[in-house]
Coordinates of C-alpha atoms and ligand atoms in Angstrom, one line a residue:
M1 CA 18.7 -29.0 -6.9
V2 CA 17.2 -25.7 -6.5
C3 CA 13.7 -24.1 -6.8
L4 CA 11.6 -21.5 -5.0
G5 CA 10.0 -23.2 -2.1
N6 CA 11.9 -26.6 -1.9
I7 CA 8.6 -28.5 -1.4
C8 CA 7.6 -29.3 -5.0
R9 CA 10.1 -29.6 -8.0
S10 CA 13.5 -29.9 -6.1
P11 CA 12.7 -32.4 -3.5
L12 CA 11.3 -34.6 -6.5
A13 CA 14.7 -33.8 -8.4
E14 CA 16.6 -34.8 -5.1
G15 CA 14.7 -38.1 -5.1
I16 CA 15.0 -39.2 -8.4
L17 CA 18.6 -38.3 -8.8
K18 CA 19.4 -40.3 -5.5
K19 CA 17.6 -43.3 -6.6
K20 CA 19.2 -43.3 -10.0
I21 CA 22.7 -42.9 -8.5
N22 CA 22.0 -45.7 -5.9
S23 CA 21.0 -48.3 -8.4
A24 CA 23.8 -47.3 -10.8
S25 CA 26.4 -48.1 -8.4
A26 CA 27.0 -48.2 -4.6
E27 CA 30.3 -46.7 -5.2
L28 CA 29.2 -43.3 -6.9
N29 CA 30.4 -41.1 -3.9
T30 CA 27.9 -38.4 -4.5
Q31 CA 26.1 -36.1 -2.2
V32 CA 22.6 -35.1 -3.6
E33 CA 20.7 -32.3 -1.5
S34 CA 17.9 -29.7 -2.4
A35 CA 17.1 -26.3 -1.3
G36 CA 14.6 -23.3 -2.1
T37 CA 15.7 -19.7 -2.9
S38 CA 12.9 -18.6 -0.6
S39 CA 12.2 -19.0 3.1
Y40 CA 8.5 -19.5 2.7
H41 CA 8.3 -23.2 3.6
V42 CA 11.4 -23.8 5.6
G43 CA 11.2 -26.8 7.9
E44 CA 8.2 -28.1 6.1
G45 CA 7.9 -31.5 4.4
A46 CA 7.5 -31.8 0.6
D47 CA 4.1 -30.9 -0.8
H48 CA 1.9 -34.1 -0.7
R49 CA 1.3 -33.9 -4.6
S50 CA 5.0 -34.4 -5.0
V51 CA 5.2 -37.1 -2.4
D52 CA 2.4 -38.9 -4.1
I53 CA 3.9 -38.7 -7.6
A54 CA 7.2 -39.8 -6.4
R55 CA 5.6 -42.7 -4.6
K56 CA 3.9 -43.5 -7.9
H57 CA 7.2 -44.1 -9.4
Q58 CA 8.9 -45.8 -6.4
V59 CA 10.7 -42.8 -5.2
N60 CA 10.3 -42.0 -1.5
I61 CA 10.7 -38.4 -0.5
G62 CA 8.6 -38.6 2.5
L63 CA 11.3 -37.5 5.0
H64 CA 12.2 -34.3 3.3
K65 CA 12.5 -31.2 5.1
S66 CA 12.6 -27.8 3.4
R67 CA 15.6 -25.6 3.7
Q68 CA 16.8 -22.5 2.2
F69 CA 19.8 -22.1 -0.4
V70 CA 22.9 -20.6 1.5
T71 CA 26.1 -19.2 0.1
A72 CA 28.0 -22.1 1.8
D73 CA 26.2 -24.4 -0.7
F74 CA 28.6 -23.2 -3.3
D75 CA 31.4 -24.8 -1.3
R76 CA 29.7 -28.0 -0.6
F77 CA 28.6 -29.0 -4.1
D78 CA 30.2 -29.1 -7.5
K79 CA 27.0 -28.6 -9.4
I80 CA 23.8 -26.4 -8.7
Y81 CA 21.0 -27.1 -10.8
A82 CA 18.2 -24.5 -11.0
M83 CA 14.5 -25.5 -11.9
D84 CA 13.8 -21.9 -13.7
K85 CA 15.2 -18.9 -14.7
S86 CA 13.8 -16.9 -11.3
N87 CA 15.8 -19.7 -9.3
Y88 CA 18.8 -19.2 -11.5
R89 CA 19.1 -15.3 -11.1
N90 CA 18.5 -15.7 -7.3
I91 CA 21.5 -18.2 -7.1
M92 CA 23.7 -16.3 -9.3
N93 CA 22.9 -13.3 -7.1
R94 CA 24.4 -15.0 -4.2
A95 CA 27.5 -16.2 -6.1
R96 CA 30.7 -14.6 -5.0
N97 CA 33.1 -15.2 -7.7
E98 CA 33.5 -16.9 -11.1
S99 CA 34.2 -20.3 -9.4
D100 CA 30.6 -20.2 -7.9
R101 CA 29.1 -19.0 -10.9
S102 CA 30.5 -21.7 -13.1
K103 CA 28.6 -24.4 -11.0
V104 CA 25.2 -23.1 -11.8
E105 CA 23.1 -24.6 -14.5
M106 CA 19.5 -24.6 -15.5
I107 CA 18.6 -28.3 -15.1
L108 CA 16.9 -28.8 -18.4
N109 CA 19.9 -27.4 -20.2
V110 CA 21.5 -30.9 -19.7
V111 CA 18.5 -32.0 -22.0
E112 CA 18.5 -29.2 -24.5
P113 CA 21.6 -27.4 -24.1
G114 CA 21.1 -23.5 -24.3
K115 CA 17.6 -23.5 -24.4
D116 CA 17.0 -22.4 -20.7
N117 CA 13.7 -24.0 -20.5
D118 CA 12.2 -23.9 -17.2
V119 CA 10.6 -26.7 -15.0
P120 CA 7.2 -25.3 -14.7
D121 CA 6.2 -24.4 -10.9
P122 CA 3.4 -26.8 -10.6
Y123 CA 2.3 -25.4 -7.2
Y124 CA -0.8 -24.0 -8.6
S125 CA -1.4 -26.7 -11.1
G126 CA -3.5 -30.1 -10.7
N127 CA -1.8 -33.5 -10.5
N128 CA -1.1 -33.5 -14.2
G129 CA 1.3 -30.7 -13.6
F130 CA 3.2 -32.9 -11.0
E131 CA 3.5 -36.0 -13.5
Y132 CA 4.6 -33.4 -16.1
V133 CA 7.2 -32.3 -14.0
Y134 CA 8.2 -35.7 -12.9
Q135 CA 8.8 -36.8 -16.5
M136 CA 11.0 -33.9 -17.0
L137 CA 13.1 -34.3 -14.0
D138 CA 13.5 -38.0 -14.9
E139 CA 14.9 -37.6 -18.4
A140 CA 17.2 -34.7 -16.9
C141 CA 18.3 -37.1 -14.2
N142 CA 19.1 -39.9 -16.5
I143 CA 21.7 -37.5 -18.1
I144 CA 23.0 -36.2 -15.1
T145 CA 23.6 -39.9 -13.6
D146 CA 25.5 -40.6 -16.7
E147 CA 27.7 -37.5 -16.1
I148 CA 28.4 -38.6 -12.6
K149 CA 29.3 -42.2 -13.8
E150 CA 31.9 -40.8 -16.4
N151 CA 33.3 -38.5 -13.8
N152 CA 33.8 -41.2 -11.2
I153 CA 35.5 -43.6 -13.7
K154 CA 38.8 -41.5 -14.3
Ligands
4NP1 P1 8.7 -25.4 -5.7 O1 7.0 -24.8 -5.8 O2 9.3 -24.0 -6.0 O3 8.6 -26.2 -6.9 O4 8.9 -25.9 -4.4 C1 6.4 -23.8 -5.1 C2 6.3 -23.8 -3.6 C3 5.6 -22.8 -2.9 C4 5.3 -21.7 -3.6 C5 5.6 -21.6 -4.9 C6 6.2 -22.5 -5.7 N1 4.9 -20.6 -3.0 O5 4.6 -19.6 -3.4 O6 4.5 -20.8 -1.7

């Protein structure tokens, strides 16, 4: 899960997806992490507004620590979800080959394929912005969890 600062959107997406995967099955052997395309907030915890919204929905992201996206993430993960078009471009600029590029997807395209909708950056918004982002990510993560379940059944 990748956004700009790795303190608002992608830590929420990481926490939501982890919770859904854990409650779907203890046997889904899936590694979920998040990162930011920028280095602005490296080492910091999640924004307190994301922590609060997550807690309201029984998702704990209190231990999150921001890190920057690195090229090696293409080797460690099968899917890389970008929160917005700017993040998407920055990730694609780091891709080394077609295999890397094929892993990158706009997260809201799992809900509405091909629309390239952004998860809006809530950093300068009020608490309503964070609830809105939470609901978008919750819907996307339901679909991603179903996809992971299908891929684990094989
Ligand atoms: P995020 O939000 O990308 O969802 O973590 C932001 C966090 C920090 C900044 C921008 C967006 N910033 O400009 O510092």
